Coordinates of C-alpha atoms (C1' of nucleotides) in Angstrom, one line a residue:
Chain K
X30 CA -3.2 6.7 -5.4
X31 CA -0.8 8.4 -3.3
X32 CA 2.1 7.3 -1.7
X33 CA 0.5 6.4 1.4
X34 CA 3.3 4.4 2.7
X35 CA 1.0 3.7 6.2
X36 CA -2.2 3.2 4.0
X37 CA -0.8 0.3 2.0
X38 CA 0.4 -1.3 4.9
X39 CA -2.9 -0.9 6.6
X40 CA -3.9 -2.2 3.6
X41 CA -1.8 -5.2 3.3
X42 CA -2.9 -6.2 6.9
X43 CA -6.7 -5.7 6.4
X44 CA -6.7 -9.5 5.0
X45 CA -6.6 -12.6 7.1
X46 CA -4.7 -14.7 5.0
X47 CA -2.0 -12.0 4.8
X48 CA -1.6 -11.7 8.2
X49 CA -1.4 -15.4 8.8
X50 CA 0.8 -15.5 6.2
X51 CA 3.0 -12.7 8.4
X52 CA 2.6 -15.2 12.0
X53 CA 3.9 -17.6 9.9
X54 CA 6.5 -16.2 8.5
X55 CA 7.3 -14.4 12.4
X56 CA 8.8 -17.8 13.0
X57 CA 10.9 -18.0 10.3
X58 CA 11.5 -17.2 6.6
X59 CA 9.7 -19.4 4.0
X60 CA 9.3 -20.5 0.3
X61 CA 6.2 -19.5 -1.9
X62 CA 5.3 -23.0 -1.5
X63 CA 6.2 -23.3 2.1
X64 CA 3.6 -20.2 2.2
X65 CA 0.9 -22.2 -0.2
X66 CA 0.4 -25.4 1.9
X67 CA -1.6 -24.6 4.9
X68 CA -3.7 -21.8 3.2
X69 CA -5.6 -24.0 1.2
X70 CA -5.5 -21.5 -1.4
X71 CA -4.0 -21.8 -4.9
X72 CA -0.1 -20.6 -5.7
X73 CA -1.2 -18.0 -7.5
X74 CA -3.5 -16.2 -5.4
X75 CA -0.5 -16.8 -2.5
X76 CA 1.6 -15.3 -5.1
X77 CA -0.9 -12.5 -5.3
X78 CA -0.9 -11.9 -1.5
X79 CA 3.0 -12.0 -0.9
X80 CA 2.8 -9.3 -3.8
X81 CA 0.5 -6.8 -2.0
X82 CA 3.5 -7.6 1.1
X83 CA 6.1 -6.6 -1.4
X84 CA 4.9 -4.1 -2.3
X85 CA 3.4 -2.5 1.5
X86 CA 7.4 -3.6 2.1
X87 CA 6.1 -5.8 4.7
X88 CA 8.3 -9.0 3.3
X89 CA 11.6 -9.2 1.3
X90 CA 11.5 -11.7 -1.8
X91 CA 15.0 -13.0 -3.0
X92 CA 15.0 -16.0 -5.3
X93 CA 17.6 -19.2 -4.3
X94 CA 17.4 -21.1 -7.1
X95 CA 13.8 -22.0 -8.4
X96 CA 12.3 -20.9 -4.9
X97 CA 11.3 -17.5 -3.7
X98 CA 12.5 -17.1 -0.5
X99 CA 10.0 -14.7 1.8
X100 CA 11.6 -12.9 4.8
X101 CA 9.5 -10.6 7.3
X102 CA 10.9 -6.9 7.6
X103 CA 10.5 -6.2 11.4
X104 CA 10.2 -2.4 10.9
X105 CA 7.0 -2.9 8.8
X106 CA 5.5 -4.2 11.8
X107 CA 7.2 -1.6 14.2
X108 CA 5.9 0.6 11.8
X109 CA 2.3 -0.1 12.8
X110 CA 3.1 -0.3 16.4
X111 CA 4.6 3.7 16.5
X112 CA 1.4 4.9 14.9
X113 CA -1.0 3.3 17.1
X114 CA 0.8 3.9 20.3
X115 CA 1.0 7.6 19.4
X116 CA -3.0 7.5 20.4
X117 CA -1.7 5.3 23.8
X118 CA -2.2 9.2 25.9
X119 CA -6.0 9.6 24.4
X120 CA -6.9 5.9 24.6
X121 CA -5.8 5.4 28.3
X122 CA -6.9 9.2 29.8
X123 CA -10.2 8.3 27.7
X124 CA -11.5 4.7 29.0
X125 CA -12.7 6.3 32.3
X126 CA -13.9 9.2 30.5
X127 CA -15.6 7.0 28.0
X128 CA -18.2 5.6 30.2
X129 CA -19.8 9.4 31.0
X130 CA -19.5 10.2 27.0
X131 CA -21.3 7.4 26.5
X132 CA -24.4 7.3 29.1
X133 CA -24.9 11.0 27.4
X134 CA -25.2 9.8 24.3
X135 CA -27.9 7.4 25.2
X136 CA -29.4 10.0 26.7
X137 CA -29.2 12.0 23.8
X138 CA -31.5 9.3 21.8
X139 CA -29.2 7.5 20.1
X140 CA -29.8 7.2 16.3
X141 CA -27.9 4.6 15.7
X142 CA -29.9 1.8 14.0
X143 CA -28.3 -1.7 13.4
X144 CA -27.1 -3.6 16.1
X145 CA -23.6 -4.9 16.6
X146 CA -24.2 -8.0 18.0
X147 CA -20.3 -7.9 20.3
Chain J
X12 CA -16.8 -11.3 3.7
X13 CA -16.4 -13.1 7.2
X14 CA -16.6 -11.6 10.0
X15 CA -12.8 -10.1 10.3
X16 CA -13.3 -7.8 12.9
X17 CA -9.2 -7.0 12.6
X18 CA -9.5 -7.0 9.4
X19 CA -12.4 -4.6 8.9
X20 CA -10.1 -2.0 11.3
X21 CA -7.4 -2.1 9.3
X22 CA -9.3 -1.6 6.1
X23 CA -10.5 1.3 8.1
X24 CA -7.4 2.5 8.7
X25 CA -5.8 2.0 5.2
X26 CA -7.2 5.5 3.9
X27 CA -5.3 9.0 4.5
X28 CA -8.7 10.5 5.1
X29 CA -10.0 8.2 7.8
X30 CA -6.6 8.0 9.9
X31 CA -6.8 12.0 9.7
X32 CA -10.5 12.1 11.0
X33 CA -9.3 9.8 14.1
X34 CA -6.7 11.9 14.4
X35 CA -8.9 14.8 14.8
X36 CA -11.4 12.9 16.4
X37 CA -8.7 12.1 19.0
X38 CA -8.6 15.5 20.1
X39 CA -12.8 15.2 21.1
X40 CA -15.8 14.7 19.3
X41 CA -17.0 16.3 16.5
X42 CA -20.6 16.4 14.4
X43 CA -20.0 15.2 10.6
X44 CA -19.9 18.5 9.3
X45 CA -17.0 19.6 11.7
X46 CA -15.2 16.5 9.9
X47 CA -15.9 17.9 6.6
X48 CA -14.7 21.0 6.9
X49 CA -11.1 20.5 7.0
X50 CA -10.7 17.8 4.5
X51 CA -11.7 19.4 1.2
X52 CA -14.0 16.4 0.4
X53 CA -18.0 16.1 -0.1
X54 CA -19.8 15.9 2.9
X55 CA -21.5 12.7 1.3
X56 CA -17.7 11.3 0.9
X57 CA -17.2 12.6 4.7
X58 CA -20.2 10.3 5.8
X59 CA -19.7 7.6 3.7
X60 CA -15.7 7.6 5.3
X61 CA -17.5 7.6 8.8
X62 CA -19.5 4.9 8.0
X63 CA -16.6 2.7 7.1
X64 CA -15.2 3.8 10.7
X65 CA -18.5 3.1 12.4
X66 CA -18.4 -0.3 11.0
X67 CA -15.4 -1.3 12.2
X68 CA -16.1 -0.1 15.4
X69 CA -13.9 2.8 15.8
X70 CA -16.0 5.6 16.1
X71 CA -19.4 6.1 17.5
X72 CA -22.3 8.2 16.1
X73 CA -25.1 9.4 18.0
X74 CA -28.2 12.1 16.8
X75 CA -28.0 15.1 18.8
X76 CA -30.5 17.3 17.3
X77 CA -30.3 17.9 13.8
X78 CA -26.2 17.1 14.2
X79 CA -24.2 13.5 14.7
X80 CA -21.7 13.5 17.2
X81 CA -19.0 11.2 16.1
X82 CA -16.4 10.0 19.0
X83 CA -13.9 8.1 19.0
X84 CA -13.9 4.3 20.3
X85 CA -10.2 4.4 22.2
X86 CA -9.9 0.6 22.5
X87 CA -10.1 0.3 18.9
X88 CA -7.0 1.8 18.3
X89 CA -6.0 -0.4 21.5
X90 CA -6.5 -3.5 19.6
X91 CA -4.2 -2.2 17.0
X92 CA -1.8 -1.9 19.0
X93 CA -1.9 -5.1 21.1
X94 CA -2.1 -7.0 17.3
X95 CA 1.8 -5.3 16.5
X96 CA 2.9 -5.2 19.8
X97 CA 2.3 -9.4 20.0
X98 CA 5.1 -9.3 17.3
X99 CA 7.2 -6.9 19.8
X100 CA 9.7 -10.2 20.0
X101 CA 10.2 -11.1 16.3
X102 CA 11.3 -7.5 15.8
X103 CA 13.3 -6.9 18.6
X104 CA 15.6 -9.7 18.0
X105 CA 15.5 -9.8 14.8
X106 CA 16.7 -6.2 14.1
X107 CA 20.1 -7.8 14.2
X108 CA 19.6 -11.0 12.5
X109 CA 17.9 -9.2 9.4
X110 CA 21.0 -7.4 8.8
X111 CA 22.8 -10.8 8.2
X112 CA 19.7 -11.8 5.8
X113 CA 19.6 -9.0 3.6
X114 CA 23.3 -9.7 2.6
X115 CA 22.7 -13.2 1.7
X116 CA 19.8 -12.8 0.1
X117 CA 22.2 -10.2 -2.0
X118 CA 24.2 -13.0 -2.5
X119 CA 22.2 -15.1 -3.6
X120 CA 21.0 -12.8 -6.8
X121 CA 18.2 -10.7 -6.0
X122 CA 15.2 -11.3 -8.3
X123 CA 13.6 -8.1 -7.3
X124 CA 13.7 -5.8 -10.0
X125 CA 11.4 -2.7 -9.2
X126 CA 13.2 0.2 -7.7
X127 CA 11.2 1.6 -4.0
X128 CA 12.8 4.8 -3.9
X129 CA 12.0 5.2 -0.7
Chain M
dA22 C1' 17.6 -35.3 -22.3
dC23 C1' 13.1 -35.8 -19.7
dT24 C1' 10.2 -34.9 -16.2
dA25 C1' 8.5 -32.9 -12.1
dT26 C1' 8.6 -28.9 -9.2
dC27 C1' 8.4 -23.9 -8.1
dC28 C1' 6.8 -19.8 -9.4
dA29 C1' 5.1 -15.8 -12.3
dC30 C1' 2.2 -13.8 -15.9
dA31 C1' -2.1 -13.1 -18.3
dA32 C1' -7.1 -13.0 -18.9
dC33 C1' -11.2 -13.0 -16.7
dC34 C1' -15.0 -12.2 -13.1
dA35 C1' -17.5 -10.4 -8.9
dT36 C1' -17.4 -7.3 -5.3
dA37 C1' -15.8 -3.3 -2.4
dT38 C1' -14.2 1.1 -2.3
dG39 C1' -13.1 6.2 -3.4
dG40 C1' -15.4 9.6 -5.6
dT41 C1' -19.2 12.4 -8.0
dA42 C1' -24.0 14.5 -8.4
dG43 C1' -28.8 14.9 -7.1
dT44 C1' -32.3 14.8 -3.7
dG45 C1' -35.0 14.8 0.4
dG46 C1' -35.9 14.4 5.5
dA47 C1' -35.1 16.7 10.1
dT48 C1' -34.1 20.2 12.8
dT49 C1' -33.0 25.0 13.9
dC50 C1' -33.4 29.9 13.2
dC51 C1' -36.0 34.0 11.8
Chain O
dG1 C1' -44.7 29.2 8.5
dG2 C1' -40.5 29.7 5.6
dA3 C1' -35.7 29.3 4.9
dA4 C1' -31.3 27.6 6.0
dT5 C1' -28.5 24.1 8.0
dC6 C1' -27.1 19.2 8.9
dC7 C1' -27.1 14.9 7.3
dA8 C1' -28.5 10.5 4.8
dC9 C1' -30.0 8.0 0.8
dT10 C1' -29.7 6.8 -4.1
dA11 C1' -27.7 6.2 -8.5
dC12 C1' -23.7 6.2 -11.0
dC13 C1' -18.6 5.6 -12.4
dA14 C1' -13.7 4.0 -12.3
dT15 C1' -10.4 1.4 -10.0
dA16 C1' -8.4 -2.1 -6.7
dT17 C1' -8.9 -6.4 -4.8
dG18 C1' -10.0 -11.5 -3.8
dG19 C1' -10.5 -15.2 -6.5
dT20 C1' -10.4 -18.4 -10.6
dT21 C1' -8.2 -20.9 -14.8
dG22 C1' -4.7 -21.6 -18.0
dT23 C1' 0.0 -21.3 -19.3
dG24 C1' 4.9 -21.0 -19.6
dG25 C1' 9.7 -20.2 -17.9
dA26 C1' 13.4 -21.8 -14.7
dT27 C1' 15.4 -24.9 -12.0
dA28 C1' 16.2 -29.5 -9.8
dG29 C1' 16.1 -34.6 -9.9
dT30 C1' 16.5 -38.8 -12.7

DNA sequence: ACTATCCACAACCATATGGTAGTGGATTCC
DNA sequence: GGAATCCACTACCATATGGTTGTGGATAGT
């Protein structure tokens, strides 16, 4: 693996419990266990998850006493913020434009197969 | 799998490939092998990548002739940005708190052994 | 000192993913 | 019609990940 510093934050969001784990932890810092309790999932798989935050340097783990202490690092969510927002020209001149791409499309006999279901 | 659809963009978004083809994609559509050209990969890889993309909604695929257009979905990369920018607060004003943090945390020993080398 | 609590480490399993190679169906060009 | 182009489908492989169970080391409370 590279060292796609964006791709393992990607990454590190594409979970559900991890970023509950980060709304939580958005309102304040909290212990491993403090992190266990309302995930319904064991310690060590919480364990596993604030690992994969390490690591995308999403949260900061310091150790007071026998608890691990988890702390959000802001810029890792900034981070994600810059890169989406440098599309915020294309998404905004597009949505107008969108509509016509799309009627041609259908036009076009569109092969795509499996429906959505929005 | 449930049905994460946040979680099944970032995922999308966690490969260097994939954030390149938007990016490309970002500047209009392109047919699948348009994609492949530039990326040094198989055009079975390129299609498989596109599928991932498709499935999470951020690009659109439709037959024209014996090509697929591929396009990109601009309000997928919207929601992207409305997920960070919801944290837009906790960062803000906690650019200045986290300073304080870090040092106590340092006080209170560091169990973080792995250098970052960022 | 003893026990309970907090946490990490290891082994293990199933699945998804990045990647390869081979092939075959459509469509376009000649 | 025949060949070339565009693309998808399949099988296959290695690795990462979400999840489990078991265990053991530190630290705190008594």
């Amino acid at each position: 693996m590279v060292v796609d510093s964006l791709g393992t934050t990607f990454a590190a969001l594409s979970d559900p419990t991890r970023r509950a784990m980060i709304e939580r932890l958005s309102r304040g810092p909290a212990s491993v266990h403090a992190l266990t309790e309302p995930f319904a999932l064991s310690q060590q798989m919480i364990s596993k998850h604030i690992a994969y935050l390490v690591r995308a340097r999403i949260v900061i783990k310091a150790k007071r006493g026998r608890e691990s202490i988890c702390t959000l690092r802001p810029e890792a969510i900034k981070i994600v913020s810059d890169w989406a927002i440098s599309y915020r020209q294309f998404w905004e001149e597009s949505f107008d434009k969108l509509d016509v791409v799309v009627k041609q499309m259908k036009k076009a006999e569109v092969g795509d197969d499996k429906e959505h279901g929005e």
